[in-house]
């Protein structure tokens, strides 16, 4: 058996996060923007299946919501690649 002397100091493992705090804040903002985009996309259904609802082709669902989702993905990608100081 090996004899371990008490002279050897064991330093506690310092847990390091993968990103800094600002990266996580930017990541949460990006996830919120993506969620907002999907909320903007929702709705437009009809209670009667024989009646067509023109709201499916509104500006909000065709242009604004997908653009918001893409901006959210851009923000999250930026938060991942942002260098720590």
PDB file of C-alpha atoms in Angstrom:
ATOM      1  CA  UNK A   1       0.000   0.000   0.000  1.00  0.00           C
ATOM      2  CA  UNK A   2       1.073   3.518  -0.679  1.00  0.00           C
ATOM      3  CA  UNK A   3       1.478   5.820   2.219  1.00  0.00           C
ATOM      4  CA  UNK A   4       0.015   9.260   1.525  1.00  0.00           C
ATOM      5  CA  UNK A   5       1.665  11.907   3.606  1.00  0.00           C
ATOM      6  CA  UNK A   6      -0.223  14.766   5.142  1.00  0.00           C
ATOM      7  CA  UNK A   7       2.248  17.227   3.651  1.00  0.00           C
ATOM      8  CA  UNK A   8       0.598  17.021   0.272  1.00  0.00           C
ATOM      9  CA  UNK A   9      -2.018  19.704  -0.069  1.00  0.00           C
ATOM     10  CA  UNK A  10      -5.105  18.928  -2.033  1.00  0.00           C
ATOM     11  CA  UNK A  11      -6.728  21.937  -3.579  1.00  0.00           C
ATOM     12  CA  UNK A  12     -10.479  21.749  -3.968  1.00  0.00           C
ATOM     13  CA  UNK A  13     -11.689  21.578  -7.530  1.00  0.00           C
ATOM     14  CA  UNK A  14     -12.968  24.963  -8.613  1.00  0.00           C
ATOM     15  CA  UNK A  15     -15.971  24.472 -10.846  1.00  0.00           C
ATOM     16  CA  UNK A  16     -15.826  26.665 -13.903  1.00  0.00           C
ATOM     17  CA  UNK A  17     -18.782  27.381 -16.127  1.00  0.00           C
ATOM     18  CA  UNK A  18     -18.483  27.077 -19.860  1.00  0.00           C
ATOM     19  CA  UNK A  19     -19.586  30.675 -20.422  1.00  0.00           C
ATOM     20  CA  UNK A  20     -19.558  33.924 -18.481  1.00  0.00           C
ATOM     21  CA  UNK A  21     -22.677  35.408 -16.944  1.00  0.00           C
ATOM     22  CA  UNK A  22     -23.194  37.817 -19.838  1.00  0.00           C
ATOM     23  CA  UNK A  23     -23.236  34.896 -22.279  1.00  0.00           C
ATOM     24  CA  UNK A  24     -26.044  33.244 -20.342  1.00  0.00           C
ATOM     25  CA  UNK A  25     -28.007  36.495 -20.204  1.00  0.00           C
ATOM     26  CA  UNK A  26     -27.698  36.955 -23.975  1.00  0.00           C
ATOM     27  CA  UNK A  27     -28.665  33.300 -24.463  1.00  0.00           C
ATOM     28  CA  UNK A  28     -31.822  33.742 -22.378  1.00  0.00           C
ATOM     29  CA  UNK A  29     -32.716  36.879 -24.336  1.00  0.00           C
ATOM     30  CA  UNK A  30     -32.314  34.925 -27.582  1.00  0.00           C
ATOM     31  CA  UNK A  31     -34.522  32.107 -26.310  1.00  0.00           C
ATOM     32  CA  UNK A  32     -37.136  34.690 -25.297  1.00  0.00           C
ATOM     33  CA  UNK A  33     -37.071  36.251 -28.778  1.00  0.00           C
ATOM     34  CA  UNK A  34     -37.502  32.803 -30.360  1.00  0.00           C
ATOM     35  CA  UNK A  35     -40.460  32.100 -28.061  1.00  0.00           C
ATOM     36  CA  UNK A  36     -41.973  35.480 -28.987  1.00  0.00           C
ATOM     37  CA  UNK A  37     -41.671  34.578 -32.667  1.00  0.00           C
ATOM     38  CA  UNK A  38     -43.510  31.301 -32.162  1.00  0.00           C
ATOM     39  CA  UNK A  39     -46.205  33.070 -30.155  1.00  0.00           C
ATOM     40  CA  UNK A  40     -46.636  35.539 -33.028  1.00  0.00           C
ATOM     41  CA  UNK A  41     -46.997  32.590 -35.422  1.00  0.00           C
ATOM     42  CA  UNK A  42     -49.789  30.940 -33.445  1.00  0.00           C
ATOM     43  CA  UNK A  43     -53.499  31.370 -33.947  1.00  0.00           C
ATOM     44  CA  UNK A  44     -55.529  31.934 -37.076  1.00  0.00           C
ATOM     45  CA  UNK A  45     -57.556  28.773 -36.815  1.00  0.00           C
ATOM     46  CA  UNK A  46     -61.218  28.456 -37.634  1.00  0.00           C
ATOM     47  CA  UNK A  47     -63.929  26.763 -35.596  1.00  0.00           C
ATOM     48  CA  UNK A  48     -65.718  25.619 -38.725  1.00  0.00           C
ATOM     49  CA  UNK A  49     -63.545  23.492 -41.073  1.00  0.00           C
ATOM     50  CA  UNK A  50     -65.683  24.526 -44.067  1.00  0.00           C
ATOM     51  CA  UNK A  51     -64.794  28.217 -43.634  1.00  0.00           C
ATOM     52  CA  UNK A  52     -61.385  29.470 -44.717  1.00  0.00           C
ATOM     53  CA  UNK A  53     -59.782  32.101 -42.496  1.00  0.00           C
ATOM     54  CA  UNK A  54     -57.669  34.701 -44.330  1.00  0.00           C
ATOM     55  CA  UNK A  55     -55.722  35.521 -41.141  1.00  0.00           C
ATOM     56  CA  UNK A  56     -53.326  32.686 -41.984  1.00  0.00           C
ATOM     57  CA  UNK A  57     -51.750  34.941 -44.613  1.00  0.00           C
ATOM     58  CA  UNK A  58     -51.410  38.052 -42.452  1.00  0.00           C
ATOM     59  CA  UNK A  59     -48.186  40.064 -42.292  1.00  0.00           C
ATOM     60  CA  UNK A  60     -47.626  38.957 -38.712  1.00  0.00           C
ATOM     61  CA  UNK A  61     -47.580  35.237 -39.544  1.00  0.00           C
ATOM     62  CA  UNK A  62     -45.838  35.375 -42.915  1.00  0.00           C
ATOM     63  CA  UNK A  63     -43.148  38.025 -42.378  1.00  0.00           C
ATOM     64  CA  UNK A  64     -42.845  39.216 -38.790  1.00  0.00           C
ATOM     65  CA  UNK A  65     -42.897  35.914 -36.872  1.00  0.00           C
ATOM     66  CA  UNK A  66     -40.322  34.012 -38.981  1.00  0.00           C
ATOM     67  CA  UNK A  67     -38.037  37.045 -39.000  1.00  0.00           C
ATOM     68  CA  UNK A  68     -38.316  37.267 -35.215  1.00  0.00           C
ATOM     69  CA  UNK A  69     -37.424  33.581 -34.862  1.00  0.00           C
ATOM     70  CA  UNK A  70     -34.388  33.977 -37.131  1.00  0.00           C
ATOM     71  CA  UNK A  71     -33.230  37.022 -35.167  1.00  0.00           C
ATOM     72  CA  UNK A  72     -33.593  34.978 -31.982  1.00  0.00           C
ATOM     73  CA  UNK A  73     -31.447  32.195 -33.451  1.00  0.00           C
ATOM     74  CA  UNK A  74     -28.863  34.820 -34.431  1.00  0.00           C
ATOM     75  CA  UNK A  75     -28.794  36.168 -30.879  1.00  0.00           C
ATOM     76  CA  UNK A  76     -28.300  32.694 -29.408  1.00  0.00           C
ATOM     77  CA  UNK A  77     -25.494  31.917 -31.864  1.00  0.00           C
ATOM     78  CA  UNK A  78     -23.851  35.226 -30.956  1.00  0.00           C
ATOM     79  CA  UNK A  79     -24.061  34.342 -27.267  1.00  0.00           C
ATOM     80  CA  UNK A  80     -22.294  31.045 -27.895  1.00  0.00           C
ATOM     81  CA  UNK A  81     -19.449  32.550 -29.944  1.00  0.00           C
ATOM     82  CA  UNK A  82     -18.948  35.665 -27.779  1.00  0.00           C
ATOM     83  CA  UNK A  83     -15.466  35.595 -26.255  1.00  0.00           C
ATOM     84  CA  UNK A  84     -15.009  35.910 -22.517  1.00  0.00           C
ATOM     85  CA  UNK A  85     -12.874  38.748 -21.225  1.00  0.00           C
TER      86      UNK A  85
END
